Amino acid sequence: MAASAYVLLISMLMPIFLSSFVSADPDLLQDVCVADLASDLKLNGFPCKSNITADDFFFPGLAKAALTNNTFGATVTPASVTQLPGLNTLGVSMARIDYAPGGLNPPHTHPRATEIVFVLTGELDVGFITTANKLFTKTIKMGEVFVFPRGLLHFQINNGKVPAAVIAGFNSQLPGTQRAADALFGSSPTVEDHVLTKAFQVGTKQVEKIKSRFAPKK
Ligand SMILES: *[C@@H]1O[C@H](CO)[C@@H](O)[C@H](O)[C@H]1NC(C)=O
Ligand SMILES: *[C@@H]1O[C@H](CO)[C@@H](O)[C@H](O)[C@H]1NC(C)=O
């Protein structure tokens, strides 16, 4: 009797545990809430605008490869709520990432989303690192899929001789991206040198050199 009551209690509480651990963005309370990106109102997400059209749910920006002639040889084109206001409150978004041969999407995290990538073209070496500092890597090619768990540091590099591209899906309307090197060496104001020399066990000169590469663009 006592045991079955306990089982009943657990089964009643389980959905509460699951929803608090599984959900990413908050759940919808209405059909749509197209982001009013111009609103000054500060809240969790964006306020809904009233006069909406099909174009609020449309974004053509992932159709073509982006230029990759930058420092890292890789370009992320987001299709998050900022580009696609109809995503507001829907808890999903996408991106396209293009890589030149040798191109790197440097180690970064998405604080609000798990990312799943589908390789459109080419081949990539990808990896993520758990909080136990275990690295999981894989080579993925056209048509294959890899997942980067929410919040964990990850990267992709095109070690091939031809360009590569992926489409990424996220379980957040605005996954957020924090690049490790930019955050630590390119913040504004800058993190004090002695924090970084101690953290990385190197000298001030080395820290200053890295900082010079990541100085925020004015
Ligand atoms: C709603 O938006 C459409 C297209 O942007 C515009 O033509 C129309 O005048 C707007 N209607 C109202 C009531 O604001
Ligand atoms: C990248 O290439 C485009 C087109 O070839 C050019 O307009 C642009 O200035 C280049 N950007 C850099 C950073 O070299």
Coordinates of C-alpha atoms and ligand atoms in Angstrom, one line a residue:
M1 CA 0.0 0.0 0.0
A2 CA 2.7 2.4 1.1
A3 CA 4.9 1.4 -1.9
S4 CA 2.1 1.9 -4.4
A5 CA 1.3 5.3 -3.0
Y6 CA 4.9 6.2 -3.4
V7 CA 4.9 5.0 -7.0
L8 CA 1.8 7.1 -7.6
L9 CA 3.4 10.2 -6.1
I10 CA 6.5 9.7 -8.2
S11 CA 4.5 9.2 -11.4
M12 CA 2.5 12.4 -10.6
L13 CA 5.6 14.4 -10.0
M14 CA 7.6 13.1 -13.0
P15 CA 6.0 15.4 -15.6
I16 CA 7.0 18.4 -13.4
F17 CA 10.6 17.1 -13.1
L18 CA 10.7 16.4 -16.8
S19 CA 9.3 19.8 -17.9
S20 CA 11.7 21.7 -15.7
F21 CA 14.7 19.8 -17.0
V22 CA 13.8 19.2 -20.6
S23 CA 12.3 22.5 -21.7
A24 CA 14.6 25.2 -23.2
D25 CA 12.6 28.3 -24.2
P26 CA 9.3 28.8 -22.3
D27 CA 6.1 27.3 -23.8
L28 CA 3.7 29.1 -26.0
L29 CA 0.5 30.7 -24.5
Q30 CA -1.0 31.6 -27.9
D31 CA -0.8 30.7 -31.6
V32 CA 1.7 33.3 -32.6
C33 CA 3.5 36.3 -31.1
V34 CA 5.5 37.9 -33.9
A35 CA 8.4 39.9 -32.3
D36 CA 8.1 43.6 -32.3
L37 CA 11.8 44.2 -32.6
A38 CA 11.4 47.9 -32.4
S39 CA 9.7 47.9 -29.1
D40 CA 11.4 49.5 -26.1
L41 CA 9.7 47.1 -23.7
K42 CA 12.1 44.8 -21.8
L43 CA 10.8 41.3 -21.1
N44 CA 11.8 37.7 -21.5
G45 CA 11.6 37.5 -25.4
F46 CA 10.0 40.2 -27.4
P47 CA 6.5 41.8 -27.2
C48 CA 4.0 40.7 -29.9
K49 CA 3.2 43.1 -32.8
S50 CA -0.3 43.3 -34.0
N51 CA -0.2 43.7 -37.8
I52 CA 1.4 40.6 -39.0
T53 CA 1.9 39.0 -42.5
A54 CA 3.4 35.8 -44.0
D55 CA 6.7 37.7 -44.4
D56 CA 7.1 37.8 -40.6
F57 CA 7.5 34.0 -40.8
F58 CA 9.8 34.0 -43.8
F59 CA 13.6 34.5 -44.2
P60 CA 15.5 33.9 -47.5
G61 CA 18.9 34.5 -46.0
L62 CA 20.1 30.9 -45.8
A63 CA 19.7 30.1 -49.5
K64 CA 23.1 31.2 -50.6
A65 CA 26.6 30.6 -49.3
A66 CA 28.0 33.5 -47.4
L67 CA 31.5 35.0 -48.0
T68 CA 34.2 33.2 -46.0
N69 CA 37.1 35.5 -46.6
N70 CA 37.5 36.5 -42.9
T71 CA 40.1 35.7 -40.2
F72 CA 38.7 32.2 -39.4
G73 CA 37.5 31.3 -42.9
A74 CA 34.0 30.6 -41.7
T75 CA 30.7 32.6 -41.5
V76 CA 27.6 32.0 -39.5
T77 CA 24.4 33.3 -40.9
P78 CA 21.7 33.2 -38.2
A79 CA 18.0 32.8 -38.8
S80 CA 17.0 33.5 -35.2
V81 CA 14.2 35.7 -33.9
T82 CA 16.3 38.8 -34.8
Q83 CA 16.1 38.0 -38.5
L84 CA 12.8 36.1 -38.4
P85 CA 10.4 37.8 -35.9
G86 CA 7.8 35.1 -36.4
L87 CA 10.1 32.8 -34.3
N88 CA 9.3 34.8 -31.1
T89 CA 8.0 32.3 -28.4
L90 CA 8.3 29.3 -30.7
G91 CA 11.5 27.9 -29.2
V92 CA 13.3 27.1 -32.4
S93 CA 15.7 28.7 -34.9
M94 CA 18.3 27.9 -37.5
A95 CA 21.6 29.1 -39.0
R96 CA 23.7 28.4 -42.0
I97 CA 27.5 28.1 -41.5
D98 CA 29.9 28.3 -44.5
Y99 CA 33.5 27.2 -44.3
A100 CA 36.4 27.9 -46.7
P101 CA 38.9 25.1 -47.0
G102 CA 40.7 25.3 -43.7
G103 CA 37.9 27.4 -42.2
L104 CA 37.2 27.1 -38.5
N105 CA 34.1 28.0 -36.5
P106 CA 36.1 28.6 -33.3
P107 CA 35.3 27.1 -29.9
H108 CA 32.0 28.6 -28.5
T109 CA 28.9 27.8 -26.6
H110 CA 25.2 28.5 -27.0
P111 CA 23.9 29.2 -23.5
R112 CA 20.2 28.6 -24.4
A113 CA 20.2 25.8 -27.0
T114 CA 21.3 22.4 -28.1
E115 CA 22.5 22.6 -31.7
I116 CA 22.0 19.9 -34.4
V117 CA 23.8 20.3 -37.7
F118 CA 23.1 18.8 -41.1
V119 CA 26.0 18.9 -43.6
L120 CA 24.8 20.5 -46.9
T121 CA 28.1 20.1 -48.7
G122 CA 31.7 19.1 -48.0
E123 CA 33.2 17.5 -44.9
L124 CA 33.9 18.8 -41.4
D125 CA 35.7 17.7 -38.3
V126 CA 33.5 18.6 -35.4
G127 CA 33.7 18.2 -31.6
F128 CA 32.4 19.2 -28.2
I129 CA 33.8 19.1 -24.7
T130 CA 31.9 18.0 -21.7
T131 CA 32.2 19.5 -18.2
A132 CA 34.4 16.5 -17.4
N133 CA 36.8 17.8 -20.1
K134 CA 36.1 14.8 -22.4
L135 CA 36.3 15.6 -26.1
F136 CA 33.9 14.0 -28.5
T137 CA 34.9 14.4 -32.1
K138 CA 33.7 13.1 -35.4
T139 CA 34.2 13.6 -39.1
I140 CA 30.9 14.4 -40.8
K141 CA 30.1 14.7 -44.5
M142 CA 27.2 15.6 -46.8
G143 CA 23.8 14.5 -45.5
E144 CA 25.1 13.5 -42.1
V145 CA 24.0 15.0 -38.7
F146 CA 25.8 15.8 -35.5
V147 CA 24.5 17.2 -32.3
F148 CA 26.2 19.6 -29.8
P149 CA 24.5 19.5 -26.4
R150 CA 23.3 22.7 -24.9
G151 CA 25.8 24.9 -23.2
L152 CA 28.9 22.8 -24.1
L153 CA 32.0 24.2 -25.8
H154 CA 32.1 23.1 -29.4
F155 CA 33.7 23.8 -32.8
Q156 CA 33.8 22.8 -36.5
I157 CA 36.8 22.8 -38.8
N158 CA 36.9 22.2 -42.6
N159 CA 40.1 20.1 -43.0
G160 CA 39.0 19.4 -46.6
K161 CA 40.1 20.9 -49.9
V162 CA 36.7 22.2 -50.9
P163 CA 34.2 24.6 -49.2
A164 CA 31.8 23.1 -46.7
A165 CA 28.4 24.2 -45.4
V166 CA 25.9 23.1 -42.7
I167 CA 22.4 24.0 -41.7
A168 CA 22.1 24.2 -37.9
G169 CA 18.9 23.8 -35.9
F170 CA 18.5 25.1 -32.3
N171 CA 15.8 24.6 -29.7
S172 CA 15.7 28.3 -28.8
Q173 CA 14.5 31.3 -30.7
L174 CA 17.8 33.1 -29.8
P175 CA 20.4 30.5 -28.8
G176 CA 23.1 33.1 -28.0
T177 CA 26.7 32.5 -29.0
Q178 CA 29.7 33.0 -26.7
R179 CA 33.1 32.5 -28.3
A180 CA 35.7 31.4 -25.8
A181 CA 38.6 33.5 -27.1
D182 CA 36.6 36.6 -27.9
A183 CA 34.9 36.5 -24.5
L184 CA 38.2 36.2 -22.5
F185 CA 40.5 38.2 -24.7
G186 CA 38.2 40.6 -26.5
S187 CA 35.7 41.8 -23.9
S188 CA 35.0 45.4 -23.2
P189 CA 36.3 46.5 -20.8
T190 CA 39.1 43.9 -21.0
V191 CA 39.6 41.2 -18.4
E192 CA 42.7 42.2 -16.4
D193 CA 46.0 40.6 -17.5
H194 CA 46.7 38.9 -14.1
V195 CA 43.4 37.1 -14.3
L196 CA 44.4 35.6 -17.7
T197 CA 48.1 35.0 -16.9
K198 CA 47.0 33.0 -13.8
A199 CA 44.1 31.3 -15.6
F200 CA 46.2 30.2 -18.6
Q201 CA 49.6 29.8 -16.7
V202 CA 51.4 32.1 -19.2
G203 CA 53.1 35.5 -19.1
T204 CA 51.8 38.9 -19.6
K205 CA 53.4 39.2 -23.0
Q206 CA 51.5 36.2 -24.3
V207 CA 48.2 37.5 -22.9
E208 CA 48.8 40.9 -24.5
K209 CA 49.5 39.3 -27.8
I210 CA 46.3 37.3 -27.8
K211 CA 44.4 40.4 -26.6
S212 CA 45.7 42.4 -29.6
R213 CA 44.2 39.8 -32.0
F214 CA 40.8 39.9 -30.3
A215 CA 40.5 43.6 -29.5
P216 CA 36.9 44.8 -29.9
K217 CA 36.3 46.5 -33.3
K218 CA 35.7 50.2 -32.8
Ligands
LIG1 C1 -0.4 46.3 -41.9 O1 0.8 46.1 -42.6 C2 0.6 46.2 -44.0 C3 1.9 45.7 -44.7 O2 3.0 46.1 -44.0 C4 0.2 47.6 -44.4 O3 0.1 47.7 -45.8 C5 -1.1 47.9 -43.7 O4 -1.4 49.3 -43.9 C6 -0.9 47.7 -42.2 N1 -2.2 47.9 -41.5 C7 -2.4 48.5 -40.4 C8 -3.7 48.6 -39.8 O5 -1.4 49.0 -39.8
LIG2 C1 35.7 39.4 -49.4 O1 35.4 39.2 -50.7 C2 34.4 40.2 -51.2 C3 34.1 39.8 -52.6 O2 35.1 39.2 -53.3 C4 35.0 41.6 -51.1 O3 34.1 42.5 -51.5 C5 35.3 41.8 -49.6 O4 36.0 43.1 -49.5 C6 36.2 40.7 -49.1 N1 36.4 40.9 -47.6 C7 37.6 40.9 -47.0 C8 37.5 41.0 -45.5 O5 38.6 40.6 -47.6

